[in-house]
PDB file of C-alpha atoms in Angstrom:
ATOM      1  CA  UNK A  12      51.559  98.781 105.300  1.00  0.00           C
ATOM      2  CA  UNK A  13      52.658 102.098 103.475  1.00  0.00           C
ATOM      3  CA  UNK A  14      55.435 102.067 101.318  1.00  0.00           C
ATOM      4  CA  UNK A  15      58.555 103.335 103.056  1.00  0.00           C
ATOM      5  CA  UNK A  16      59.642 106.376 100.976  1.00  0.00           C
ATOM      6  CA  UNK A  17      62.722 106.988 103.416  1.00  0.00           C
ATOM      7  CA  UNK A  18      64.531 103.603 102.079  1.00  0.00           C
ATOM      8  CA  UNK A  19      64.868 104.993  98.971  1.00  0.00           C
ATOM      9  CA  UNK A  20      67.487 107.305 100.595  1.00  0.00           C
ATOM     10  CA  UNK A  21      69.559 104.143 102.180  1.00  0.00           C
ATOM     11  CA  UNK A  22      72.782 103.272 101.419  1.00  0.00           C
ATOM     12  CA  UNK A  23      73.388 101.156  98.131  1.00  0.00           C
ATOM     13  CA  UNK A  24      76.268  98.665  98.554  1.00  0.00           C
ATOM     14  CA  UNK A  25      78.569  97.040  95.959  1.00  0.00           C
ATOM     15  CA  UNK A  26      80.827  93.919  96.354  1.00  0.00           C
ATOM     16  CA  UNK A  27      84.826  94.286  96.409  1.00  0.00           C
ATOM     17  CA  UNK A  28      86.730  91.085  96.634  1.00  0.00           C
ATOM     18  CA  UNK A  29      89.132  93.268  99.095  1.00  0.00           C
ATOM     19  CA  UNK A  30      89.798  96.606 100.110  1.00  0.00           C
ATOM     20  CA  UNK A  31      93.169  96.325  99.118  1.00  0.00           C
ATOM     21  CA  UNK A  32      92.344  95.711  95.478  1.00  0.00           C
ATOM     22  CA  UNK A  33      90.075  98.424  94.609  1.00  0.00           C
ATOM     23  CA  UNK A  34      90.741  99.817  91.655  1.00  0.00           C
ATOM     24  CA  UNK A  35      92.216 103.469  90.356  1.00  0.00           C
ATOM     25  CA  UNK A  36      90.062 105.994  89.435  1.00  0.00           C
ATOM     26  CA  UNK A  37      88.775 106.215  86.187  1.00  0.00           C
ATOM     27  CA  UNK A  38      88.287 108.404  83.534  1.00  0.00           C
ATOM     28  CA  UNK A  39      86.436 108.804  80.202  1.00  0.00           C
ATOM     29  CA  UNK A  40      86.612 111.678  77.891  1.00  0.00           C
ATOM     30  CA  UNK A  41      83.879 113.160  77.246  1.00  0.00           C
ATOM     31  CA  UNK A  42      81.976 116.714  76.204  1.00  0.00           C
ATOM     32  CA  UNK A  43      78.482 118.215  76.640  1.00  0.00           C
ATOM     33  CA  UNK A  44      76.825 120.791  79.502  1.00  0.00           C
ATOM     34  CA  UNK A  45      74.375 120.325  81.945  1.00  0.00           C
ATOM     35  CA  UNK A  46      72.130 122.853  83.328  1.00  0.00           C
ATOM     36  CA  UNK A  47      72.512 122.683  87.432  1.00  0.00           C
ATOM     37  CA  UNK A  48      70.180 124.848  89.590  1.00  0.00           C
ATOM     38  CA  UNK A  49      70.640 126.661  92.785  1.00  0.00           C
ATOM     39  CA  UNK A  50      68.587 128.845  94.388  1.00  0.00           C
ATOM     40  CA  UNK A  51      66.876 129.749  91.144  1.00  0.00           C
ATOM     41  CA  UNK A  52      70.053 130.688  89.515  1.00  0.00           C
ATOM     42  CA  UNK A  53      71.585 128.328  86.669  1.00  0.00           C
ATOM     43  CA  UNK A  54      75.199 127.228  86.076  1.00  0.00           C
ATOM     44  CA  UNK A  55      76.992 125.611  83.361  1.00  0.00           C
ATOM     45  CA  UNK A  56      78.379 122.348  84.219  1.00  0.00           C
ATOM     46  CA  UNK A  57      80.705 121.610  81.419  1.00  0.00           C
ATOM     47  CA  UNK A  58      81.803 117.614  81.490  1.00  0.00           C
ATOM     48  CA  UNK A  59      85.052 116.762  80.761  1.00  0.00           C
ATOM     49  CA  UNK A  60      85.844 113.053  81.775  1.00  0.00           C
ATOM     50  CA  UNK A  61      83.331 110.179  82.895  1.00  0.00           C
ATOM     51  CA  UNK A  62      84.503 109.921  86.261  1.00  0.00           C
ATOM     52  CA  UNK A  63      84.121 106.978  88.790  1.00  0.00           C
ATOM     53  CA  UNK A  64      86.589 106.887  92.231  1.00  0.00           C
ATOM     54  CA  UNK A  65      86.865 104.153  94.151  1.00  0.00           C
ATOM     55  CA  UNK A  66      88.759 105.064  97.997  1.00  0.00           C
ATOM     56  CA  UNK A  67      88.532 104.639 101.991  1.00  0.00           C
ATOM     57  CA  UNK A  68      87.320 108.078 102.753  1.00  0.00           C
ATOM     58  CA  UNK A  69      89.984 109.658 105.198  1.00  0.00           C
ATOM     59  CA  UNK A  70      88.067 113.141 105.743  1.00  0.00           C
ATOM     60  CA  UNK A  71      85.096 114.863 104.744  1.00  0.00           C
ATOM     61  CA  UNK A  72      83.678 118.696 104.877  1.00  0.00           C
ATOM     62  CA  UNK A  73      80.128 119.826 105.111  1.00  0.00           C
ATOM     63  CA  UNK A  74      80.076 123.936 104.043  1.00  0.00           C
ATOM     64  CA  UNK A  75      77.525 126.226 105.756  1.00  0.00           C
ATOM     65  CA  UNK A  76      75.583 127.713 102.543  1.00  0.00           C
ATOM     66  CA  UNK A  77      76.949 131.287 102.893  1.00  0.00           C
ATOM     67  CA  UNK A  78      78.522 131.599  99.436  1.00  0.00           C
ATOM     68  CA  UNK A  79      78.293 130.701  96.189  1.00  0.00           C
ATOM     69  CA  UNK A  80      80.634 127.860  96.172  1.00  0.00           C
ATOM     70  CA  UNK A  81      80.012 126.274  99.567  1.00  0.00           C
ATOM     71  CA  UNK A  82      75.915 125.863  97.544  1.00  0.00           C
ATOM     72  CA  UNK A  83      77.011 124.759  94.491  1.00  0.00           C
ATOM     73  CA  UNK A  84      79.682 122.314  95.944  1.00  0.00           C
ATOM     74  CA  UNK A  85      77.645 121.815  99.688  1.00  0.00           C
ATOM     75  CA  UNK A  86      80.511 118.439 100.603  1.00  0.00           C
ATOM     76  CA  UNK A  87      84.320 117.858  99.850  1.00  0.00           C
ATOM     77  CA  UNK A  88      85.395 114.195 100.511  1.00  0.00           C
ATOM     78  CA  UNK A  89      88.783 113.263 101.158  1.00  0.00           C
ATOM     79  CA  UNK A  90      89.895 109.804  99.540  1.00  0.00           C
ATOM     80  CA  UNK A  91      92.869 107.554  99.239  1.00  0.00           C
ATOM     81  CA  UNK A  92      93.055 104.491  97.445  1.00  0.00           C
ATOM     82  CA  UNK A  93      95.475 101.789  96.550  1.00  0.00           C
ATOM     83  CA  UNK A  94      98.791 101.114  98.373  1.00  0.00           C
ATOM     84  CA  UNK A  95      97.341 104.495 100.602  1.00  0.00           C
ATOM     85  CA  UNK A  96      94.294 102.621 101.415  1.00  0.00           C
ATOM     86  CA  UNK A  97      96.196  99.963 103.549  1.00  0.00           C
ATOM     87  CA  UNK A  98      96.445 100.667 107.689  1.00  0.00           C
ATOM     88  CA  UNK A  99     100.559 100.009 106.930  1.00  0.00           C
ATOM     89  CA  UNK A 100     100.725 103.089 105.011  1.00  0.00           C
ATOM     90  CA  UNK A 101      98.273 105.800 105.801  1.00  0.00           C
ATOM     91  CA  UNK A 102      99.076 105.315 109.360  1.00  0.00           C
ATOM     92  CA  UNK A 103     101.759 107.212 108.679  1.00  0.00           C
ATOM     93  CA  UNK A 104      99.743 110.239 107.463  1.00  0.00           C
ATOM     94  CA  UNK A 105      97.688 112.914 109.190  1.00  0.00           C
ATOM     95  CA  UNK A 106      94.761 114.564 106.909  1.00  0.00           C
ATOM     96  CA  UNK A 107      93.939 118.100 107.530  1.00  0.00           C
ATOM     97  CA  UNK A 108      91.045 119.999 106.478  1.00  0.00           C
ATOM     98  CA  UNK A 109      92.057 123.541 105.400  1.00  0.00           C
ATOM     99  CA  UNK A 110      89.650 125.431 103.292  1.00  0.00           C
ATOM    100  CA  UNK A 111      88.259 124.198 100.384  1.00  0.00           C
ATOM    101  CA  UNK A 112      91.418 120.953 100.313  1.00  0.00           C
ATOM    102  CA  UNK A 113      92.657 118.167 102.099  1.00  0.00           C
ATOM    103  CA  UNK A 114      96.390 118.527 102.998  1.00  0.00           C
ATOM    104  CA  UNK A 115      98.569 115.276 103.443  1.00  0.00           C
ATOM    105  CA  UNK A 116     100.953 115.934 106.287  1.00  0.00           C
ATOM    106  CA  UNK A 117     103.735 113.138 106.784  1.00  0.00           C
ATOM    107  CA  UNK A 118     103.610 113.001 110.855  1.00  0.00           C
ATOM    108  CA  UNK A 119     106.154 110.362 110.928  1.00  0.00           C
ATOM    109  CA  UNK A 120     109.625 110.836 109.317  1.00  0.00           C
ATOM    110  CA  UNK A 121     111.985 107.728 108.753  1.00  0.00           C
ATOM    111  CA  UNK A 122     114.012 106.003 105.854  1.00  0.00           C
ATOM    112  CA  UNK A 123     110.519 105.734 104.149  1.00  0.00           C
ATOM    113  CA  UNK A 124     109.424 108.785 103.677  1.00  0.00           C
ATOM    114  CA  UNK A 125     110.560 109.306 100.274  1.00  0.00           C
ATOM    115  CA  UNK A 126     108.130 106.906  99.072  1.00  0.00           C
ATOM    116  CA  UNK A 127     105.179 109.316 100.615  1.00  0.00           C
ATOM    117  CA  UNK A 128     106.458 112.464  98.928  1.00  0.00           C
ATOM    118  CA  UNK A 129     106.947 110.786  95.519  1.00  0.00           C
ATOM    119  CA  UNK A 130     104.268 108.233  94.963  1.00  0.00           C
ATOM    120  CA  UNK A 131     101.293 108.767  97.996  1.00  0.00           C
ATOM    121  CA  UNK A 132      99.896 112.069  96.158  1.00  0.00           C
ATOM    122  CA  UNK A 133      98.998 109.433  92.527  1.00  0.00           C
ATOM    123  CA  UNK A 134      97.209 108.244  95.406  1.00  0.00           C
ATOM    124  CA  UNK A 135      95.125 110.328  97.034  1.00  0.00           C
ATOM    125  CA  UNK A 136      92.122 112.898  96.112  1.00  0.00           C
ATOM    126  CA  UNK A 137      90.488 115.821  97.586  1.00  0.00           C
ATOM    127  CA  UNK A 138      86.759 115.985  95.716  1.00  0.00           C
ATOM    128  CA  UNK A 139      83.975 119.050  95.636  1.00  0.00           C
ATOM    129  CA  UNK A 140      80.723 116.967  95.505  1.00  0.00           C
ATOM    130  CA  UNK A 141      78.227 118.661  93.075  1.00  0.00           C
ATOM    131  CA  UNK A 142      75.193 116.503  93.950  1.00  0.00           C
ATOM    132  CA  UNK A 143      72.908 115.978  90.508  1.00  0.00           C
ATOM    133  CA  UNK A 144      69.536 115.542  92.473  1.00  0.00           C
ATOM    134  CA  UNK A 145      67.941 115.842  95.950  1.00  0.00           C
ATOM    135  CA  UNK A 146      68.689 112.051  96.416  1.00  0.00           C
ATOM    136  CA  UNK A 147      72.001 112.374  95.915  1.00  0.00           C
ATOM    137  CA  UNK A 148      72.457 115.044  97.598  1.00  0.00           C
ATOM    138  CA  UNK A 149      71.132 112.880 100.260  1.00  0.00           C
ATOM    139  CA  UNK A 150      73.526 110.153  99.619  1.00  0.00           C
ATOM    140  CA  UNK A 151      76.524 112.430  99.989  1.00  0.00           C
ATOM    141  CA  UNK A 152      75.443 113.883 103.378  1.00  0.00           C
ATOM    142  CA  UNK A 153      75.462 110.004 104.676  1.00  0.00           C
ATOM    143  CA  UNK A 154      79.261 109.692 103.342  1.00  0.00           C
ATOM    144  CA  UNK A 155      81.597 109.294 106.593  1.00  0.00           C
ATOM    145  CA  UNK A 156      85.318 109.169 107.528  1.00  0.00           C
ATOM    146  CA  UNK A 157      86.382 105.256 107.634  1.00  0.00           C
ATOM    147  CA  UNK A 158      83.637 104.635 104.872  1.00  0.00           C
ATOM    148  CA  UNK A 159      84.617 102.671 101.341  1.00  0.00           C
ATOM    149  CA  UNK A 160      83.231 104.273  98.572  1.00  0.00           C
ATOM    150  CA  UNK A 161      82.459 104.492  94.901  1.00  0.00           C
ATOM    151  CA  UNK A 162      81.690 107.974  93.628  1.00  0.00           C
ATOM    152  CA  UNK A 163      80.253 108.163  90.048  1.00  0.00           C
ATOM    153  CA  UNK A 164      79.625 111.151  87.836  1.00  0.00           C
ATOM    154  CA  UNK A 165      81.491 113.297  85.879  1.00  0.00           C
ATOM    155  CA  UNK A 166      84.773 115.824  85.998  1.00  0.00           C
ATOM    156  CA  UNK A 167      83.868 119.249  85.178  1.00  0.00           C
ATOM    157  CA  UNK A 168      83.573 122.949  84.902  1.00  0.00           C
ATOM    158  CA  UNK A 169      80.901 125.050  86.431  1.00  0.00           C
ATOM    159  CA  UNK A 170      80.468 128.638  85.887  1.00  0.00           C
ATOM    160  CA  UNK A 171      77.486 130.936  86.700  1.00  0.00           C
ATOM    161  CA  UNK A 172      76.177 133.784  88.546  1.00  0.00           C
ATOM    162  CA  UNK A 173      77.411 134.921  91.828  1.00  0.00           C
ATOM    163  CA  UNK A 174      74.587 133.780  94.338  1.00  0.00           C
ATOM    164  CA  UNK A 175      74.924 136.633  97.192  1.00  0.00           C
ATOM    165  CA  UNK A 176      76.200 140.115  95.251  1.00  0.00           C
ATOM    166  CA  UNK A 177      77.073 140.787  91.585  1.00  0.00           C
ATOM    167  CA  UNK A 178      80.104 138.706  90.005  1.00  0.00           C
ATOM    168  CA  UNK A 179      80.899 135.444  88.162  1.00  0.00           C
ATOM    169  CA  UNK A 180      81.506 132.477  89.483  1.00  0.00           C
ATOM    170  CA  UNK A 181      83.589 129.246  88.172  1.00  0.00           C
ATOM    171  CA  UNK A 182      85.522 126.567  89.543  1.00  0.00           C
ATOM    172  CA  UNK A 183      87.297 124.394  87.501  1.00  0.00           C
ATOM    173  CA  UNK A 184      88.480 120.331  87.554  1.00  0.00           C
ATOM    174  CA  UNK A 185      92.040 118.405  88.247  1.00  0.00           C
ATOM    175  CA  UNK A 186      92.237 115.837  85.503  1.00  0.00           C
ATOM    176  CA  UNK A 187      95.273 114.248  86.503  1.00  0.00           C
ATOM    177  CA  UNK A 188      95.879 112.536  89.771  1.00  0.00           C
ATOM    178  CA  UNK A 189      98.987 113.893  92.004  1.00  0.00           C
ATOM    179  CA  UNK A 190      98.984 117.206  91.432  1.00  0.00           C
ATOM    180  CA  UNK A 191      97.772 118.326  94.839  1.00  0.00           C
ATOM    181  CA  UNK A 192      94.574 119.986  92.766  1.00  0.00           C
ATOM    182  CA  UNK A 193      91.047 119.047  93.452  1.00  0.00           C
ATOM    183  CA  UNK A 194      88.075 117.260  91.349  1.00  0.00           C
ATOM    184  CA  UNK A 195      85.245 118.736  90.821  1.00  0.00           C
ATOM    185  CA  UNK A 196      82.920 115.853  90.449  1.00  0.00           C
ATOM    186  CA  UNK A 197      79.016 116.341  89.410  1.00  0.00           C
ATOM    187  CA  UNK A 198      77.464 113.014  91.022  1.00  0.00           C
ATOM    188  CA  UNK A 199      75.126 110.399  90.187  1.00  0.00           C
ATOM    189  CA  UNK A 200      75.369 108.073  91.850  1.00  0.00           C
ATOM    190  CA  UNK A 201      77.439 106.876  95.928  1.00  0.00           C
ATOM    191  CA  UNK A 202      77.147 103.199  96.596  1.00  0.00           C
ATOM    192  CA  UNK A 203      79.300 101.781  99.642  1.00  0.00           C
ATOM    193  CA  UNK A 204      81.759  99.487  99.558  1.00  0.00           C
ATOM    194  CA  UNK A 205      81.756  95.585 101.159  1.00  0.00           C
ATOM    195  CA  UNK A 206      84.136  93.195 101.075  1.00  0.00           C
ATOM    196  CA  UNK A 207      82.395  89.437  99.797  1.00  0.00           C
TER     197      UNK A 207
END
């Protein structure tokens, strides 16, 4: 029997005691530049953090290739983790696709809702997928809402030509959690998550 070159694209799976327990994101510093590739023009990824997200994917965005950005970052994937990840709590929340972001939108309004404007945004991430390789590229377009993930790479910069017309382009990183800005993450590697 021939080998079976599509499983190499299949899902990779990693243990979680429980849903509820995944851990925060994490983040190493870190420096260097990669050389990324699109379309036979070359950006500058510049790293910034080792980066590795764990979340319950509430939303995710697939960009028709018709500029620059929607190529170099072809997927944004909405997550939430932690007390956000639990039924009790995002419930309570509506995500909305808008662009190039996920919006939170509190739908329900009642002697709780401070707790949502304060703390849900620490928990919660909007991400521009930079996919490393073909496979993982792959592996991204196989990410779905409902899904538990891990997302490993790195935070970064990317700057570079203008793909269709003259110009620069760059998009730049969030580095800190809750301040309604987006991650950048260049990938390497998507496993799913499964509770034991």
């Amino acid at each position: 029997m021939p080998p079976c070159f599509i499983c190499f694209f299949d899902k990779k799976y990693e243990e979680v005691s429980s849903y509820n327990s995944i851990p925060s994101p994490v983040q190493i510093e870190t420096t260097g530049n990669i050389e990324h590739e699109v379309e036979g023009h070359k950006f500058n990824v510049q790293l910034l953090y080792e980066y590795t997200v764990y979340g319950k994917v509430v939303g995710t965005h697939s960009y028709l290739a018709t500029t620059t950005h929607n190529k170099v970052v072809p997927k944004d994937v909405g997550l939430v983790w932690g007390p956000m990840a639990q039924e009790k709590f995002n419930k309570r929340l509506r995500f909305v696709s808008t662009g190039q972001r996920y919006l939170m939108t509190i739908f329900k309004t009642d002697d709780t809702s401070w707790y949502y404007n304060m703390y849900a945004p620490a928990y919660i991430s909007n991400n521009h997928l930079v996919p490393s390789s073909k496979e993982i590229r792959k592996l991204m377009n196989k990410i779905k809402k409902d899904d538990y993930v891990k997302i490993q790479g790195y935070l970064c910069n990317i700057r570079g030509p203008e793909i269709n017309g003259t110009g620069y382009y760059h998009t730049e990183s969030s580095t800190v959690r809750g301040d309604y800005n987006c991650e950048t993450i260049y990938v390497t590697d998507i496993k799913w998550l499964k509770e034991k």
